[in-house]
């Protein structure tokens, strides 16, 4: 890969995750503080990204992969997203905001696959070259959340204005990216696009248990993404976005530890460690405070690395090895659809419902709130301990360590 191409792809990843990170972790706080939205309205709005993820495989699989150059599709979608954001920033009604955000997410969700496709098709050895490109996305997320935290506009419409301006920049820049023409030929069945060919893996009981656990654990995952920022803000913590960026830094560190952990522990123990970390972080969130117990909040945030990497990235590697070459893409597509689509959609709505349930005359009882996802994680842990039997120790390749989002 030439230096020019490397710089172009790195900039593309930086723009992409800067756009996402500007609003994703802050949207429920913005709705609560600027619109007076209820918990259920906040949860519903946060679910728009997961709902859009249900549509993204159709779009990328049936259109972008088959008819148009990926960089042009990326440019058009990103500019359309900027146009939607232009109108979204003036929406003040929570119910109308839901529909505006859903339309925006439908333009944004497919671009996540497009940027990876554009990058990998320019590489001779993606397993060696992709990590150095993809890490710019994590850096961008850390940068933008620290900008939001430093200037203190996590509860203001500026989070979407920032995304809009960067979307315009990426939309124009995309047309100057290396040409990435479609490679797929012929038609594709709905079952292929959705990854239904991978259903044969359910014959293996351990994989079926892993699949069910992945869907279930995405429910408490949504509690964290949707409500942690507003919960920490309500607790009195300062510079919340800056502090929460420690979670992404932690993710990078624990991802580097995955090859060693696979060799030492095997897949079952790694997944169990990830689930125990989920339970611990929700307990820390529930019983911490912004004064003497602030260390609990910091631990809960830093645990994001082991929570995400040891369950989700480990699970993607496990799925990759179980599927084999013939249905590898279908299996990963099915897992993504079920977790980030179905699981997180349920979790987003449930987190809003629970937030309203935990409301008291003096505010939100966040101890009660965080015990709900903790309880769900306990159920998943018990399910795993008693029913999952695959203990294989597998050494992942470099490319497998970069498959997960932030």
XYZ file of C-alpha atoms in Angstrom:
406
model
C 0.000 0.000 0.000
C 1.346 3.424 -0.926
C 1.784 6.096 1.728
C -0.851 8.256 0.008
C -3.415 5.447 0.134
C -2.585 4.709 3.753
C -3.082 8.351 4.705
C -6.371 8.513 2.778
C -7.772 5.407 4.464
C -6.582 6.546 7.896
C -8.300 9.905 7.418
C -11.473 8.114 6.272
C -11.570 6.038 9.473
C -10.895 9.114 11.599
C -13.757 11.051 9.974
C -16.137 8.081 10.216
C -15.759 7.483 13.950
C -15.495 11.183 14.774
C -18.969 11.598 13.249
C -20.351 8.670 15.250
C -18.626 9.446 18.537
C -19.807 13.066 18.565
C -23.420 12.095 19.319
C -23.744 8.370 20.074
C -22.901 8.356 23.775
C -24.471 11.734 24.447
C -27.841 11.573 22.677
C -29.957 10.473 25.665
C -28.437 13.165 27.872
C -29.180 15.717 25.162
C -32.794 14.557 24.951
C -33.246 14.635 28.715
C -31.673 18.043 29.297
C -32.733 19.879 26.126
C -36.107 18.276 25.395
C -37.306 16.956 28.738
C -37.723 13.521 27.132
C -38.906 10.594 29.221
C -36.731 7.540 29.732
C -38.831 5.562 27.253
C -38.437 8.286 24.621
C -34.693 8.334 25.232
C -34.448 4.554 24.917
C -36.532 4.544 21.748
C -34.326 7.193 20.135
C -31.166 5.312 21.087
C -32.640 2.189 19.471
C -32.723 3.923 16.081
C -29.128 2.909 15.386
C -29.901 -0.753 16.088
C -33.045 -0.564 13.957
C -30.939 0.893 11.142
C -28.495 -1.985 11.541
C -31.344 -4.315 10.577
C -31.598 -2.467 7.257
C -27.865 -2.052 6.577
C -27.199 -5.661 5.409
C -29.897 -5.318 2.748
C -28.441 -2.042 1.507
C -24.799 -3.080 1.430
C -25.449 -6.627 0.240
C -27.978 -5.831 -2.479
C -26.829 -2.413 -3.720
C -23.348 -1.267 -2.682
C -21.637 -4.629 -3.199
C -23.190 -5.183 -6.627
C -23.862 -2.001 -8.556
C -21.799 1.017 -7.464
C -18.240 1.821 -6.391
C -18.079 1.729 -2.595
C -16.397 5.126 -2.207
C -19.184 6.815 -4.206
C -21.887 5.139 -2.163
C -20.049 6.273 0.991
C -19.921 9.843 -0.313
C -23.595 9.984 -1.251
C -24.798 8.413 2.012
C -22.619 10.680 4.153
C -23.794 13.828 2.379
C -27.405 12.664 2.718
C -26.704 12.135 6.420
C -25.371 15.686 6.705
C -28.569 16.979 5.086
C -30.714 15.024 7.548
C -28.664 16.382 10.465
C -29.245 19.915 9.148
C -32.978 19.455 9.757
C -32.553 17.312 12.882
C -30.775 20.076 14.825
C -33.987 22.139 14.813
C -36.222 19.325 16.095
C -37.281 19.824 19.709
C -40.164 17.364 20.069
C -38.896 13.954 21.349
C -41.312 11.943 19.200
C -40.396 13.833 16.029
C -36.746 13.557 17.009
C -37.066 9.748 17.000
C -38.075 9.725 13.333
C -35.426 12.252 12.320
C -32.705 10.266 14.089
C -33.957 7.003 12.557
C -33.696 8.478 9.041
C -30.186 9.702 9.846
C -29.107 6.316 11.203
C -30.387 4.599 8.068
C -27.938 6.753 6.099
C -25.122 6.178 8.592
C -25.278 2.478 9.535
C -24.306 1.124 6.075
C -21.213 3.334 6.004
C -19.596 1.298 8.782
C -19.354 -1.723 6.484
C -18.465 0.448 3.500
C -15.401 2.027 5.126
C -14.070 -1.419 6.127
C -14.690 -2.718 2.617
C -12.959 0.252 0.993
C -9.945 -0.146 3.281
C -9.553 -3.913 2.939
C -9.855 -3.932 -0.846
C -6.807 -1.654 -1.065
C -4.680 -4.034 1.005
C -2.468 -6.940 0.061
C -2.485 -8.369 3.603
C -5.485 -7.016 5.529
C -4.579 -9.015 8.633
C -1.342 -7.023 8.845
C -2.367 -3.675 7.378
C -5.913 -3.150 8.641
C -5.167 -2.742 12.385
C -2.965 0.279 11.750
C -5.759 1.900 9.706
C -8.682 0.929 11.943
C -7.024 2.232 15.113
C -7.550 5.771 13.786
C -11.256 5.184 14.400
C -10.672 4.501 18.081
C -8.380 7.536 18.302
C -11.079 9.678 16.667
C -13.676 8.471 19.187
C -11.366 9.397 22.060
C -10.603 12.797 20.495
C -14.216 13.798 19.837
C -15.547 12.701 23.230
C -12.785 14.699 24.890
C -13.680 17.734 22.772
C -17.327 17.382 23.792
C -16.331 16.981 27.426
C -13.827 19.831 27.438
C -16.288 22.333 25.992
C -19.191 20.886 27.971
C -21.774 20.579 25.193
C -22.704 16.921 25.651
C -26.278 17.997 26.437
C -26.525 20.539 23.628
C -27.404 20.364 19.940
C -23.746 21.097 19.147
C -23.079 17.338 19.222
C -25.123 16.978 16.034
C -23.743 20.150 14.484
C -20.255 18.717 14.940
C -21.353 15.479 13.238
C -22.977 17.462 10.422
C -19.854 19.487 9.605
C -17.639 16.407 9.701
C -20.159 14.517 7.544
C -19.867 17.191 4.868
C -16.072 16.855 5.027
C -16.153 13.047 4.748
C -18.859 13.145 2.068
C -16.680 15.296 -0.189
C -13.467 13.492 0.748
C -15.022 10.093 -0.079
C -15.140 10.877 -3.811
C -11.340 11.239 -3.786
C -10.709 7.893 -2.086
C -9.119 5.030 -4.074
C -11.592 3.460 -6.481
C -13.332 0.429 -4.986
C -15.594 -1.058 -7.671
C -18.191 -3.718 -6.861
C -16.881 -7.276 -7.074
C -20.011 -9.317 -6.525
C -21.837 -10.553 -9.604
C -25.287 -11.992 -10.039
C -28.109 -11.944 -7.554
C -28.117 -12.738 -3.874
C -30.868 -14.402 -1.940
C -32.317 -12.833 1.187
C -31.024 -15.797 3.198
C -27.471 -15.147 1.987
C -27.651 -11.443 2.824
C -29.017 -12.113 6.309
C -26.533 -14.891 6.962
C -29.204 -17.559 7.313
C -26.859 -20.102 5.727
C -25.107 -20.072 9.097
C -28.133 -21.601 10.832
C -26.467 -24.983 10.418
C -24.145 -23.956 13.268
C -27.080 -24.263 15.676
C -26.689 -28.037 15.474
C -23.794 -27.467 17.885
C -25.366 -26.863 21.321
C -22.480 -24.740 22.554
C -22.758 -22.417 19.576
C -26.520 -22.132 20.085
C -25.917 -21.190 23.735
C -23.281 -18.672 22.675
C -25.666 -17.159 20.114
C -28.483 -16.808 22.656
C -26.067 -15.381 25.223
C -24.792 -12.833 22.700
C -28.307 -11.567 22.060
C -29.103 -11.429 25.781
C -25.869 -9.685 26.830
C -26.517 -6.961 24.231
C -29.507 -5.940 26.341
C -27.364 -4.728 29.281
C -24.794 -3.443 26.768
C -27.463 -0.997 25.590
C -28.016 0.168 29.168
C -24.369 1.247 29.251
C -24.247 2.938 25.859
C -27.642 4.607 26.205
C -27.720 5.727 29.820
C -24.234 5.753 31.394
C -23.477 9.314 30.307
C -26.694 10.796 31.687
C -26.428 8.685 34.859
C -22.903 9.904 35.564
C -23.927 13.484 34.791
C -26.873 13.241 37.196
C -24.521 11.895 39.861
C -22.543 15.135 39.760
C -19.437 13.805 37.988
C -17.553 16.466 36.042
C -16.188 16.112 32.488
C -18.139 12.899 31.931
C -17.268 12.524 28.241
C -13.557 12.894 29.005
C -13.726 10.229 31.708
C -15.751 7.840 29.548
C -13.095 7.964 26.829
C -11.000 5.836 29.205
C -13.266 2.972 28.144
C -11.941 3.121 24.576
C -8.346 3.308 25.819
C -9.043 0.236 27.936
C -10.485 -1.549 24.910
C -7.249 -1.116 22.974
C -5.199 -2.560 25.850
C -7.379 -5.616 26.391
C -7.576 -6.304 22.664
C -3.808 -6.655 22.641
C -4.118 -9.224 25.447
C -6.583 -11.455 23.598
C -3.991 -13.706 21.854
C -2.326 -14.475 25.199
C -5.665 -14.985 26.946
C -6.826 -17.438 24.278
C -3.704 -19.514 24.739
C -3.965 -19.545 28.528
C -7.711 -19.713 29.201
C -9.577 -20.954 26.142
C -12.849 -19.617 24.801
C -15.206 -20.641 27.632
C -13.152 -19.096 30.417
C -12.599 -15.911 28.407
C -16.327 -15.513 27.773
C -17.039 -16.135 31.462
C -14.447 -13.522 32.473
C -16.176 -11.053 30.158
C -19.579 -11.786 31.714
C -18.243 -11.448 35.276
C -16.780 -8.077 34.282
C -20.234 -6.988 33.030
C -21.796 -7.848 36.390
C -19.031 -6.052 38.291
C -19.277 -2.870 36.233
C -23.036 -2.571 36.764
C -22.576 -3.047 40.503
C -19.931 -0.310 40.475
C -22.279 1.994 38.551
C -25.114 1.199 40.938
C -23.254 1.790 44.201
C -20.724 4.429 43.156
C -21.090 8.169 43.653
C -19.301 11.322 42.504
C -17.620 11.843 45.891
C -16.075 9.112 48.051
C -17.287 6.408 45.674
C -16.038 7.979 42.462
C -13.413 5.227 42.160
C -16.280 2.822 41.465
C -17.342 4.910 38.478
C -13.799 4.913 37.139
C -13.516 1.136 37.511
C -16.881 0.637 35.816
C -15.696 2.670 32.822
C -12.244 1.077 32.611
C -13.856 -2.385 32.679
C -15.313 -1.602 29.254
C -12.211 -3.101 27.641
C -12.504 -6.533 29.226
C -16.321 -6.455 28.974
C -16.341 -5.790 25.263
C -13.181 -7.544 24.104
C -13.426 -10.713 26.188
C -17.031 -11.353 25.188
C -17.779 -9.714 21.843
C -14.403 -9.827 20.088
C -13.711 -13.282 21.565
C -17.154 -14.353 20.398
C -16.485 -13.132 16.854
C -13.249 -15.104 16.779
C -15.063 -18.168 18.154
C -17.741 -17.797 15.456
C -15.097 -17.419 12.751
C -13.414 -20.687 13.709
C -16.682 -22.590 14.150
C -18.000 -21.484 10.763
C -15.034 -22.258 8.532
C -14.480 -20.809 5.056
C -17.788 -21.767 3.461
C -20.135 -19.793 5.733
C -17.740 -17.432 7.523
C -19.312 -14.225 6.188
C -22.829 -15.531 6.730
C -22.039 -16.466 10.336
C -20.559 -13.058 11.176
C -23.464 -11.337 9.453
C -25.963 -13.351 11.456
C -24.200 -12.584 14.741
C -24.071 -8.848 13.954
C -27.716 -8.761 12.934
C -28.831 -10.585 16.068
C -26.689 -8.639 18.535
C -26.403 -5.063 17.274
C -29.778 -5.304 15.586
C -32.134 -7.379 17.726
C -30.335 -7.500 21.100
C -29.448 -3.835 21.307
C -32.864 -2.758 20.012
C -34.515 -4.631 22.875
C -31.969 -3.262 25.339
C -32.410 0.335 24.208
C -36.169 0.250 24.684
C -35.851 -1.652 27.970
C -33.285 0.807 29.357
C -35.724 3.655 28.766
C -38.573 1.752 30.389
C -36.425 0.902 33.426
C -35.264 4.518 33.728
C -38.883 5.642 33.980
C -39.578 2.800 36.444
C -36.664 3.898 38.654
C -37.831 7.518 38.750
C -38.548 8.918 42.216
C -39.816 12.329 43.410
C -36.188 13.417 43.830
C -34.740 11.973 40.618
C -33.669 8.579 39.271
C -32.783 5.742 41.646
C -29.728 4.643 39.694
C -28.896 1.851 42.127
C -32.198 0.174 41.217
C -31.673 1.062 37.558
C -28.251 -0.598 37.259
C -29.337 -3.724 39.131
C -31.578 -4.676 36.186
C -28.740 -5.105 33.630
C -26.633 -6.704 36.383
C -29.365 -9.293 36.928
C -29.588 -10.002 33.186
C -25.811 -10.501 33.057
C -26.034 -12.944 36.003
C -28.626 -15.007 34.112
C -26.402 -15.112 31.026
C -23.400 -16.104 33.161
C -25.265 -19.035 34.734
C -26.540 -20.113 31.331
C -22.986 -20.119 30.067
C -21.391 -21.898 33.000
C -23.813 -24.826 32.958
C -24.616 -25.251 29.262
C -21.596 -24.071 27.234
C -19.034 -26.873 26.896
C -16.609 -25.738 24.184
C -13.269 -25.092 25.912
C -11.035 -25.045 22.832
C -7.952 -22.855 23.033
C -7.531 -21.060 19.711
C -4.877 -18.608 18.602
C -6.587 -15.768 16.678
C -5.044 -14.120 13.657
C -4.209 -10.422 13.637
C -7.145 -9.652 11.368
C -9.620 -11.196 13.791
C -8.669 -8.702 16.490
C -10.165 -5.719 14.724
C -13.635 -6.965 13.839
C -15.542 -5.264 16.643
C -16.794 -1.690 16.838
C -16.062 0.619 19.721
